[in-house]
mmCIF file of C-alpha atoms in Angstrom:
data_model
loop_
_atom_site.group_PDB
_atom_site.id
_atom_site.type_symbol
_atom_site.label_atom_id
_atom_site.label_comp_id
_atom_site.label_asym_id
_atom_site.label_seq_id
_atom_site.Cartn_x
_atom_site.Cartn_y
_atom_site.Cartn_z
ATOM 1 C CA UNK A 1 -50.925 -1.792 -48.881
ATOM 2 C CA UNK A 2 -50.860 0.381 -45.960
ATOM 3 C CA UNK A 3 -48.563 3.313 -45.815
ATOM 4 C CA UNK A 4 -47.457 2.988 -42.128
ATOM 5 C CA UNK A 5 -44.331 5.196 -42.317
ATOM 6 C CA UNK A 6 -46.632 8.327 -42.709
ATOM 7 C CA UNK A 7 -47.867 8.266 -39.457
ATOM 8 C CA UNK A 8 -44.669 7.344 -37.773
ATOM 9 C CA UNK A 9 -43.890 10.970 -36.301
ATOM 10 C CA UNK A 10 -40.822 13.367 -36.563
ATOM 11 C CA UNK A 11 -38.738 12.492 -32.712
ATOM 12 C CA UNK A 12 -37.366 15.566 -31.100
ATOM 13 C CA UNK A 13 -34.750 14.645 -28.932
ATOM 14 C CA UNK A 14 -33.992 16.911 -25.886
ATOM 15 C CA UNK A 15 -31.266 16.001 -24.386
ATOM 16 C CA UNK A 16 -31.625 17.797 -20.659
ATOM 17 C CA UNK A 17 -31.031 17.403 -17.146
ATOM 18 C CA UNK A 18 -33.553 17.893 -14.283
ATOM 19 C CA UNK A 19 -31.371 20.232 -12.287
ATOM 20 C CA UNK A 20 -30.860 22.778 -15.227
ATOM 21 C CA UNK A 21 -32.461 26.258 -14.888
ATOM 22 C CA UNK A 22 -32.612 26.584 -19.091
ATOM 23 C CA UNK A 23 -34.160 23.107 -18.920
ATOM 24 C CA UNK A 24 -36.744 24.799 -17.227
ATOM 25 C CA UNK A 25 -36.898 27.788 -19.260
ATOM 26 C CA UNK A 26 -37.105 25.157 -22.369
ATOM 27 C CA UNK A 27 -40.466 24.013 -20.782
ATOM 28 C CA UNK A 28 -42.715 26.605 -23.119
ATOM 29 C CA UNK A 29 -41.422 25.135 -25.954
ATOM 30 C CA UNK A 30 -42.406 21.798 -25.128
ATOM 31 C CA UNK A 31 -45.665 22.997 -24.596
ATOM 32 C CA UNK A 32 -46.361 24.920 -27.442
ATOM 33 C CA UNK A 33 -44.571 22.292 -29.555
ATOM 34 C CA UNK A 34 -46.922 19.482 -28.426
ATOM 35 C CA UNK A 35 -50.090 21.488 -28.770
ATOM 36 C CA UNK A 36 -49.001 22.593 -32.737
ATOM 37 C CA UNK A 37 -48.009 18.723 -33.538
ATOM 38 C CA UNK A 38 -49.861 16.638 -31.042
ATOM 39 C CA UNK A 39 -49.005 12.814 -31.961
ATOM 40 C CA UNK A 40 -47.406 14.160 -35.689
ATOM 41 C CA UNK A 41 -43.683 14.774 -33.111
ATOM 42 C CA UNK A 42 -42.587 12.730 -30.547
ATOM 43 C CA UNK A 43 -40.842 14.873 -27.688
ATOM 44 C CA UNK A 44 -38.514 12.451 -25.748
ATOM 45 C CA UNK A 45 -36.595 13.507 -23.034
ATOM 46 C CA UNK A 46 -32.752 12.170 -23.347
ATOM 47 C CA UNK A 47 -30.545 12.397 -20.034
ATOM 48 C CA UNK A 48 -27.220 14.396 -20.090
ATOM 49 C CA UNK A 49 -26.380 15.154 -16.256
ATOM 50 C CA UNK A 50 -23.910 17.817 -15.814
ATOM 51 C CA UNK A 51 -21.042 17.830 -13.119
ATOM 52 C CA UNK A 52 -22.074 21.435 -12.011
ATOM 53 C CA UNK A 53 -25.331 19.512 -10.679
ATOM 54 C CA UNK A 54 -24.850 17.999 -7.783
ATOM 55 C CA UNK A 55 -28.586 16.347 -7.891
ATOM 56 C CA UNK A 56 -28.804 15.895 -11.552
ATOM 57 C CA UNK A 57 -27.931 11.848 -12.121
ATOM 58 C CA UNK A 58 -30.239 10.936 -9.180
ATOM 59 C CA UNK A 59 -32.901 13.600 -10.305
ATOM 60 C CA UNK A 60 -32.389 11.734 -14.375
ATOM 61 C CA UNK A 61 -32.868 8.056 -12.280
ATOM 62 C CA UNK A 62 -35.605 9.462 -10.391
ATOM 63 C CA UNK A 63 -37.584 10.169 -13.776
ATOM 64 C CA UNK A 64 -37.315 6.734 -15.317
ATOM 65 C CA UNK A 65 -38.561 5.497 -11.981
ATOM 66 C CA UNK A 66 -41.572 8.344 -12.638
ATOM 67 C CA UNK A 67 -41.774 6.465 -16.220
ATOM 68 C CA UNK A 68 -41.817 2.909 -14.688
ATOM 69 C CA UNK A 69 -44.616 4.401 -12.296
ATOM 70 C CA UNK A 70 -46.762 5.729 -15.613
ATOM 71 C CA UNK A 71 -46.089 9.434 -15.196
ATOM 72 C CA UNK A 72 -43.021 10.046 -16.738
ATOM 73 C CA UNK A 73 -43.201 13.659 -18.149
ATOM 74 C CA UNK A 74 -45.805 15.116 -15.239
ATOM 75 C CA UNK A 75 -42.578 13.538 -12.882
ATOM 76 C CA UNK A 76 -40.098 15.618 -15.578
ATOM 77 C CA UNK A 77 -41.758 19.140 -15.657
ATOM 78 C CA UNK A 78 -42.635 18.991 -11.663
ATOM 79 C CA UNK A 79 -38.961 18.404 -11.382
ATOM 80 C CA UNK A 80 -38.118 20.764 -13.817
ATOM 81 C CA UNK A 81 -40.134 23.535 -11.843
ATOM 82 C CA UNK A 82 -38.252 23.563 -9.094
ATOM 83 C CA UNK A 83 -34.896 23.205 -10.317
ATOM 84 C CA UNK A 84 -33.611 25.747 -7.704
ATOM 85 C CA UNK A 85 -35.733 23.955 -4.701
ATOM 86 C CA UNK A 86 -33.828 20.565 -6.145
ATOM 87 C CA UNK A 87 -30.675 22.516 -6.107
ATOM 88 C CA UNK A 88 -31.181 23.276 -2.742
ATOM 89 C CA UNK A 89 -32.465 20.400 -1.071
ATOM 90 C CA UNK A 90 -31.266 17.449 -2.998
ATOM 91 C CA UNK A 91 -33.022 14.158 -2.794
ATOM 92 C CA UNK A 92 -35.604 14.639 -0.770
ATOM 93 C CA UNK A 93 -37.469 16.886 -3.227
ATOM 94 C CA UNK A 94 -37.353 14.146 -5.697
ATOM 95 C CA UNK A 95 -39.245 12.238 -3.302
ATOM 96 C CA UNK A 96 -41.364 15.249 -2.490
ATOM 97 C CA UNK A 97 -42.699 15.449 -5.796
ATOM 98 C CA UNK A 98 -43.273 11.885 -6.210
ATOM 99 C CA UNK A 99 -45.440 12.176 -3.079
ATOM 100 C CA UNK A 100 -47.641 15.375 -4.592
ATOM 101 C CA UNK A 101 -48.146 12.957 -8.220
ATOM 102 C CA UNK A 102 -49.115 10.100 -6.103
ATOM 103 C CA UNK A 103 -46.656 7.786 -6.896
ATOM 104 C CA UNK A 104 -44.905 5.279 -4.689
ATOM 105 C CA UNK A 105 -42.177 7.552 -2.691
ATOM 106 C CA UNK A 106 -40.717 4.659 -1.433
ATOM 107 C CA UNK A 107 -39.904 2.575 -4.794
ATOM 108 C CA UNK A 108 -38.117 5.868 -5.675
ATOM 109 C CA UNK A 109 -36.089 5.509 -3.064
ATOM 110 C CA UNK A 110 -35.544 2.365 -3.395
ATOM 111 C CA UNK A 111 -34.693 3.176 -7.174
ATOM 112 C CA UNK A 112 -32.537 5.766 -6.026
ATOM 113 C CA UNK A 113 -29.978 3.464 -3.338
ATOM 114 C CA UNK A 114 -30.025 0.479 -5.779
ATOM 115 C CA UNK A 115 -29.252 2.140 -9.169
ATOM 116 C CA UNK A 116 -31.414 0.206 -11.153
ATOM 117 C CA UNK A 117 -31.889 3.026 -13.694
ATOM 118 C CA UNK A 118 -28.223 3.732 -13.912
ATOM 119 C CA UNK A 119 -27.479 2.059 -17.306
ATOM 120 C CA UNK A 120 -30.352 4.301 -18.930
ATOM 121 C CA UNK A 121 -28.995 7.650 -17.775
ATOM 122 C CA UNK A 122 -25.334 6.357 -18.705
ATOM 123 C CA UNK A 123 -26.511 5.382 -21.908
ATOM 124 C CA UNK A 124 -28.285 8.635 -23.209
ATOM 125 C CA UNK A 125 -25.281 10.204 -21.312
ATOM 126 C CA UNK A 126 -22.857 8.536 -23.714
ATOM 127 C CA UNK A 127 -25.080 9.034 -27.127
ATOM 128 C CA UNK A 128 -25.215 11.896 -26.148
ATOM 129 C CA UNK A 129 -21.525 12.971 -25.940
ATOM 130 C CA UNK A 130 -20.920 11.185 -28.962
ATOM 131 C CA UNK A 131 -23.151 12.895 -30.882
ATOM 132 C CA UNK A 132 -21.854 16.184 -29.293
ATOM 133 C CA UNK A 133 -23.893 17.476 -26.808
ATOM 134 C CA UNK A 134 -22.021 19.087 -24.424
ATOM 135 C CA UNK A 135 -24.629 21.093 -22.402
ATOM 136 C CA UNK A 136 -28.085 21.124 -21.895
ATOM 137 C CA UNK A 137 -31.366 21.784 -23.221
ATOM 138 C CA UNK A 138 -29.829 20.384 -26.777
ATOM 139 C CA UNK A 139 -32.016 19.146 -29.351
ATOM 140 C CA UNK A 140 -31.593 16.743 -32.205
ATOM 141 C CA UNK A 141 -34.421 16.506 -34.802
ATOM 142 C CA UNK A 142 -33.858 14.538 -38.050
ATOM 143 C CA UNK A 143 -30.222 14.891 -38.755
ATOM 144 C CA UNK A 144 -29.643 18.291 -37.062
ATOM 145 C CA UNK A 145 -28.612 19.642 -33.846
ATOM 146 C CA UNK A 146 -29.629 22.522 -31.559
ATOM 147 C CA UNK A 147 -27.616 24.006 -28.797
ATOM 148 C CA UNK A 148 -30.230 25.899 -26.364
ATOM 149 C CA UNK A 149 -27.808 25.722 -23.563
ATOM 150 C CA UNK A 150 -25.801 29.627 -24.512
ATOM 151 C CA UNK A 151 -29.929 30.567 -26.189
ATOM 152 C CA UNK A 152 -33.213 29.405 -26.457
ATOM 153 C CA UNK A 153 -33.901 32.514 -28.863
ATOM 154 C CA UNK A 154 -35.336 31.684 -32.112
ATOM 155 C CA UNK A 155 -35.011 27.567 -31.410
ATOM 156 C CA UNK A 156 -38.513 26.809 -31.500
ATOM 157 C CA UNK A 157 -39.187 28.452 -34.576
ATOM 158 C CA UNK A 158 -36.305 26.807 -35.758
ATOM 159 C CA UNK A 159 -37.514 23.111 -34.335
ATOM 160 C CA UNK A 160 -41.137 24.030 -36.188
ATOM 161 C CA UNK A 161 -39.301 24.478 -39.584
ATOM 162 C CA UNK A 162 -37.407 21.190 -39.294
ATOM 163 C CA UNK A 163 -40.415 19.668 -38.354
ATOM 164 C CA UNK A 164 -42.862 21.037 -40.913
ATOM 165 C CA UNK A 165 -40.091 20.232 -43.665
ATOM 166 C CA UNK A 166 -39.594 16.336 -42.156
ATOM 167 C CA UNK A 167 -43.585 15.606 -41.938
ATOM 168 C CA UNK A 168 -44.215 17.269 -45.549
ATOM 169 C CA UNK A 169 -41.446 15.309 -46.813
ATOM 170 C CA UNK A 170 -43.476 12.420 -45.582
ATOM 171 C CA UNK A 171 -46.280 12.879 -47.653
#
C-alpha cells in the first residue's frame, strides 16, 4: 500500500497581481518560504487584477503566456520587479522582459491582442472574489485566509505555522 497523500504538499495560494507594489514587497516571502519547504508547499500564483492597475489584466495574461513558454515564475518575479517601470510604460515592458528571459516576444504579443489567456485570469479573478479577496498579495493556505494587502508584518511566520501544523498533521 503506498501512502501517496503524504507527499502531496500543503498549496499556498497567493492571490496577486503583477502591477502591485506589495506584490513585490511579498517577493521575500516567497523566497524564504520555498527554500524552508522546497517541494513539502506548493506556492501558486492566483490572478486578482485590480482596477487601480491600468496594466495589471494584460501583465496576469502575459504570465500564463510566460507559463505556456516554461518560465512561468522567473516571467512573475521579473514582472514583479519592476512594478513601477510596468506602471509606467505599460505593455511594452511585458514584452521587454520576455525578451531579457528569452522567450518568444512575439507569441506574447500575440497572446496579448487575441486574449487567449483571458478565461484563466477571469477565473482566478472570480474564485477569488468569492472566496473574499478583495486586494492583493492575499493568501489562502488550508482553510484560512491572509490579507497582506493593509500588512505583510508577521504573515510569513504566520504562513510557516499553518504550514508546519498541515504537513505534521500529515504524518
Amino acid at each position: 500500500m503506498s501512502d501517496s497523500t503524504a507527499a502531496a504538499p500543503v498549496v499556498l495560494d497567493i492571490w496577486c497581481e503583477l502591477e502591485c507594489p506589495d506584490c513585490h514587497l511579498a517577493l521575500s516571502d516567497v523566497h524564504a518560504l520555498r527554500a524552508r519547504y522546497g517541494d513539502r508547499l506548493e506556492i501558486r500564483l492566483r490572478h486578482f487584477p485590480l482596477e487601480k492597475h491600468k496594466h495589471a489584466y494584460a501583465a496576469a495574461q502575459a504570465a500564463e503566456e510566460a507559463v505556456e513558454q516554461g518560465k512561468g515564475w522567473p516571467y512573475i518575479e521579473a514582472v514583479l520587479a519592476r512594478t513601477a517601470d510596468l506602471a509606467r510604460g505599460g505593455e511594452p515592458v511585458l514584452l521587454d522582459v520576455a525578451r531579457e528571459l528569452g522567450l518568444d516576444a512575439e507569441e506574447f504579443d500575440t497572446a496579448l491582442i487575441d486574449g487567449r489567456h483571458m478565461l484563466i485570469v477571469d477565473a482566478d479573478q472570480a474564485e477569488g472574489k468569492a472566496i473574499g479577496v478583495t486586494g492583493t498579495p492575499t493568501y489562502v493556505i488550508g482553510d484560512e485566509r491572509l490579507d497582506g494587502g493593509k500588512s505583510q508584518e508577521g504573515l510569513r511566520e504566520r504562513i510557516e505555522e499553518i504550514a508546519d501544523r498541515l504537513l505534521a498533521d500529515r504524518g
